[in-house]
Coordinates of C-alpha atoms in Angstrom, one line a residue:
X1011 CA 67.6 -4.8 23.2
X1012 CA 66.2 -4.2 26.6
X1013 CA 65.1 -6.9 28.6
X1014 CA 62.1 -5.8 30.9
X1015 CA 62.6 -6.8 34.7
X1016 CA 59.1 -7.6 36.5
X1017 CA 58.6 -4.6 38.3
X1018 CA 58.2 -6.2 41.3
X1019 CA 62.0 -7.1 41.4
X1020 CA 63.1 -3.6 40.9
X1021 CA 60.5 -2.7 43.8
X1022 CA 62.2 -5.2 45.9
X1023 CA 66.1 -4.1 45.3
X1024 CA 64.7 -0.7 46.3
X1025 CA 62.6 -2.0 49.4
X1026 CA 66.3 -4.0 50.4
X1027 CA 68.1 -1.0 49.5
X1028 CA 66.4 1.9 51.7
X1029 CA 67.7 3.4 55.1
X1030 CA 65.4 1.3 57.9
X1031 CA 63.7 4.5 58.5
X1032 CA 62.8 5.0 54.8
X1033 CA 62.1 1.0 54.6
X1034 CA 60.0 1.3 57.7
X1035 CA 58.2 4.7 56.1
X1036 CA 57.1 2.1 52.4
X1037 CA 56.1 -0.7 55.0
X1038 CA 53.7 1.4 57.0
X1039 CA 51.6 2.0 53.8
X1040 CA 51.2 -1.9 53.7
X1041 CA 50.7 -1.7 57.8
X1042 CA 50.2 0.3 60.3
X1043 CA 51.6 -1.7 63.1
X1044 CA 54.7 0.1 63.6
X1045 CA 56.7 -3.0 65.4
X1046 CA 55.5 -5.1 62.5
X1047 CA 57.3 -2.2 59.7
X1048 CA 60.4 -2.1 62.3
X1049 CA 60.7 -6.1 62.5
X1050 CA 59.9 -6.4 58.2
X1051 CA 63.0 -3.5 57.7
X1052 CA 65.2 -5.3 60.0
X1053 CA 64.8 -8.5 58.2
X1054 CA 66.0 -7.2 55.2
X1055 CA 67.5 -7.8 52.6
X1056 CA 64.8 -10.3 51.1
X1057 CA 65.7 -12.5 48.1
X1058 CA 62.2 -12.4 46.5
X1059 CA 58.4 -11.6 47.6
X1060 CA 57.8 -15.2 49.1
X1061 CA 60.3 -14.4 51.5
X1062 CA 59.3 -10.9 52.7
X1063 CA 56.0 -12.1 52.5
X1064 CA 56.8 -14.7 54.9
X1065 CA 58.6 -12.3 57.1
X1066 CA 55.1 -10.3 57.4
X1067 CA 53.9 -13.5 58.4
X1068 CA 56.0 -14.2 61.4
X1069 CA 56.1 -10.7 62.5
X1070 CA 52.4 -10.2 62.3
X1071 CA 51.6 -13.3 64.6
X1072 CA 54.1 -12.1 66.9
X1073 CA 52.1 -8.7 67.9
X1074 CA 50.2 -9.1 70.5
X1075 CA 46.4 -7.8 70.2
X1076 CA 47.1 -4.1 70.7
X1077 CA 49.5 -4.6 67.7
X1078 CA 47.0 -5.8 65.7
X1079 CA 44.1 -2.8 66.8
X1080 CA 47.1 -0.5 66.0
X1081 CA 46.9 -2.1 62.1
X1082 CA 43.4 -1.8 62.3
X1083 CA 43.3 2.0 63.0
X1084 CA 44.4 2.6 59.9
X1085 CA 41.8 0.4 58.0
X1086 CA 38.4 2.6 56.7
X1087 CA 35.4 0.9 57.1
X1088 CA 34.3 -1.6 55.1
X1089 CA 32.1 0.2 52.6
X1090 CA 32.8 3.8 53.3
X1091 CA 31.8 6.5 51.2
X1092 CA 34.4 8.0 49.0
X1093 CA 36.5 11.2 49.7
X1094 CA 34.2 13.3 47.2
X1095 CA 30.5 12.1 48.9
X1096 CA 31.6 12.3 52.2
X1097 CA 30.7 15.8 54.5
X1098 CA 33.2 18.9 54.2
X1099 CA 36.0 18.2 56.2
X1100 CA 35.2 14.5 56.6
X1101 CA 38.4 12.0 55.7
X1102 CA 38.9 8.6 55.5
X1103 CA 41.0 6.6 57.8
X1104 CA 44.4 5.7 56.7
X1105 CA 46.9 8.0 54.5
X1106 CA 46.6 8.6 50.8
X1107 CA 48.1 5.8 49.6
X1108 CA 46.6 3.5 51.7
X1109 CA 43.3 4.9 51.5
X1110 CA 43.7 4.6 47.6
X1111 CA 44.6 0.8 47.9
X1112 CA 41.5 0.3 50.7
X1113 CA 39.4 2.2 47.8
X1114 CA 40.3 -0.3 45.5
X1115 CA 40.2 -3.2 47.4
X1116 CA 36.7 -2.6 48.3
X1117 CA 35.2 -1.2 44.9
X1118 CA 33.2 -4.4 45.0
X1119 CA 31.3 -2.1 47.0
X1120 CA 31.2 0.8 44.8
X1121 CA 27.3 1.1 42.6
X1122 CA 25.6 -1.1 45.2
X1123 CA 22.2 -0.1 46.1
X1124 CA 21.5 2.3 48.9
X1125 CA 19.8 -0.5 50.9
X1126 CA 22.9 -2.5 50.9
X1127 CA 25.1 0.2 52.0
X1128 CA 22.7 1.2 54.4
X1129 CA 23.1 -2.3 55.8
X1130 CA 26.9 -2.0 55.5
X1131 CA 27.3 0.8 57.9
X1132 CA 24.6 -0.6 59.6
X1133 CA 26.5 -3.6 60.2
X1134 CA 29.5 -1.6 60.9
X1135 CA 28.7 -0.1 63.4
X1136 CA 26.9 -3.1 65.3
X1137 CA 30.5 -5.1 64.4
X1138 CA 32.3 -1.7 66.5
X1139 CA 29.9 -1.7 69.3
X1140 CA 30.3 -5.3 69.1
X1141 CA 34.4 -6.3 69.1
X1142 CA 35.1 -2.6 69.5
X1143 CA 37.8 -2.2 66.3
X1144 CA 37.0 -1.7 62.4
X1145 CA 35.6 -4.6 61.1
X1146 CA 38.3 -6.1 58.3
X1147 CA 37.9 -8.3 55.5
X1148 CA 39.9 -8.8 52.8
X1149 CA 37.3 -7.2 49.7
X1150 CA 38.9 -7.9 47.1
X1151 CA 37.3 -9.4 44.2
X1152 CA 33.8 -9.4 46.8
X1153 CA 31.0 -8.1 45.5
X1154 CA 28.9 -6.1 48.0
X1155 CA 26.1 -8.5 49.1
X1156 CA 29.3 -10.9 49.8
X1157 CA 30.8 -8.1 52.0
X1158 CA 27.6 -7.7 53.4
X1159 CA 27.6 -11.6 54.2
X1160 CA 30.8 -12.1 56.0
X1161 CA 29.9 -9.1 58.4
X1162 CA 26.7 -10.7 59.1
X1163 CA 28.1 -13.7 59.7
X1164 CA 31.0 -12.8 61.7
X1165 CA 28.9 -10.4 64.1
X1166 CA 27.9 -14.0 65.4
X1167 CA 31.8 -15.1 66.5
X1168 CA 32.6 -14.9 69.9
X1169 CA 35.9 -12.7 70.3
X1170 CA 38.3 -15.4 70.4
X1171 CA 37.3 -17.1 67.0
X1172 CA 36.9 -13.2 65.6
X1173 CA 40.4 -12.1 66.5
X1174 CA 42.0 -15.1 64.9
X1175 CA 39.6 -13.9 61.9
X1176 CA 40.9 -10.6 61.8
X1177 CA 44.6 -11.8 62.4
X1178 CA 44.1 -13.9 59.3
X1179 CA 42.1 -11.3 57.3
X1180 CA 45.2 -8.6 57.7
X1181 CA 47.5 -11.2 57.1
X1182 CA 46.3 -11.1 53.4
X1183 CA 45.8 -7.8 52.8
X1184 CA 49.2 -7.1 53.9
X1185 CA 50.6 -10.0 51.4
X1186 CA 48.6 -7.7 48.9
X1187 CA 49.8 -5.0 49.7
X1188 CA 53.9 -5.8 49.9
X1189 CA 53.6 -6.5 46.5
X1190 CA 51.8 -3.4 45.3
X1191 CA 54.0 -1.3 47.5
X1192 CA 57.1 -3.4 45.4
X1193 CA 55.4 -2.6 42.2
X1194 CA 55.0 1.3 43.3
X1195 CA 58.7 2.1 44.5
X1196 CA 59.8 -0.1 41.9
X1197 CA 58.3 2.2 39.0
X1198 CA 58.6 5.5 41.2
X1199 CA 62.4 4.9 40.7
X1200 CA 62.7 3.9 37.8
X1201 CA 64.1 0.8 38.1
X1202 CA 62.0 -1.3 35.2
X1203 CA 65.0 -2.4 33.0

């Protein structure tokens, strides 16, 4: 009888295993501040998810703002169209897996009515012109008109109150995303049992 490991374990002894540069490679799809993936690999090995999550933590409120728009850069818009109705040639921000994940994460968007999403990319791009950077908001489990409500209301924050925002905003999609990226390289080697 086999006894089935969550796959998050196996993802982790794989994560604490890697060279740094591999470990810093898995940690960029979860981030794309690279002093953030270099300070999560060194900090290795981690004795479960609450700990590297933790680590994220720390590192994440140590970067400075420019570390943060460097996350940010990788982030699509909130709303975007998918690769398949976007114009030849057109791609989304971030690399494939992250753009799956950001896909994902916002498919509360996904089916809503064209005046919405007209107001979402109309509120994106008053948010850029605005605080000059993506505007980021943990979607998951948000339908669109409650997408469509944080922007609205956070176009009114002065840049202070909207940096701590978005500081807190990454912080939890990157706590989501360390544990997806554990459950990925845990199943893309195999390590279940």
């Amino acid at each position: 009888m086999t006894i089935e490991r969550p796959v998050g374990v196996a993802g982790l002894e794989v994560l604490n295993s890697l060279p740094a540069r591999a470990a810093r490679a898995e940690l960029l799809t979860c981030c794309a501040s690279r002093r953030w993936a270099d300070e999560v690999a060194a900090g290795r090995p981690y004795p479960g998810l609450p700990a590297l999550r933790s680590a994220s933590a720390v590192a994440l409120a140590a970067r400075d703002w420019a570390g943060i728009r460097e996350a940010l850069a990788a982030h699509p818009r909130l709303g975007d169209r998918p690769h398949h109705e976007r114009p030849q040639g057109e791609r989304p921000r971030g690399g494939d897996r992250e753009a799956a994940w950001s896909r994902g994460e916002q498919s509360g968007a996904d089916g809503a009515a064209a005046e919405v999403r007209a107001a979402l990319a109309a509120g994106n791009r008053a948010y850029e012109e605005r605080f000059g950077h993506v505007f980021l908001l943990c979607a998951t489990g948000l339908g669109a008109a409650e997408m469509l409500a944080a922007l609205r209301a956070r176009l009114g924050n002065d840049t202070g109150t909207e940096q701590a925002v978005v500081r807190y905003e990454l912080t939890r999609i990157v706590d989501l995303r360390l544990a997806k990226l554990l459950d990925v390289i845990g199943e893309a080697n195999g390590r279940n049992a």
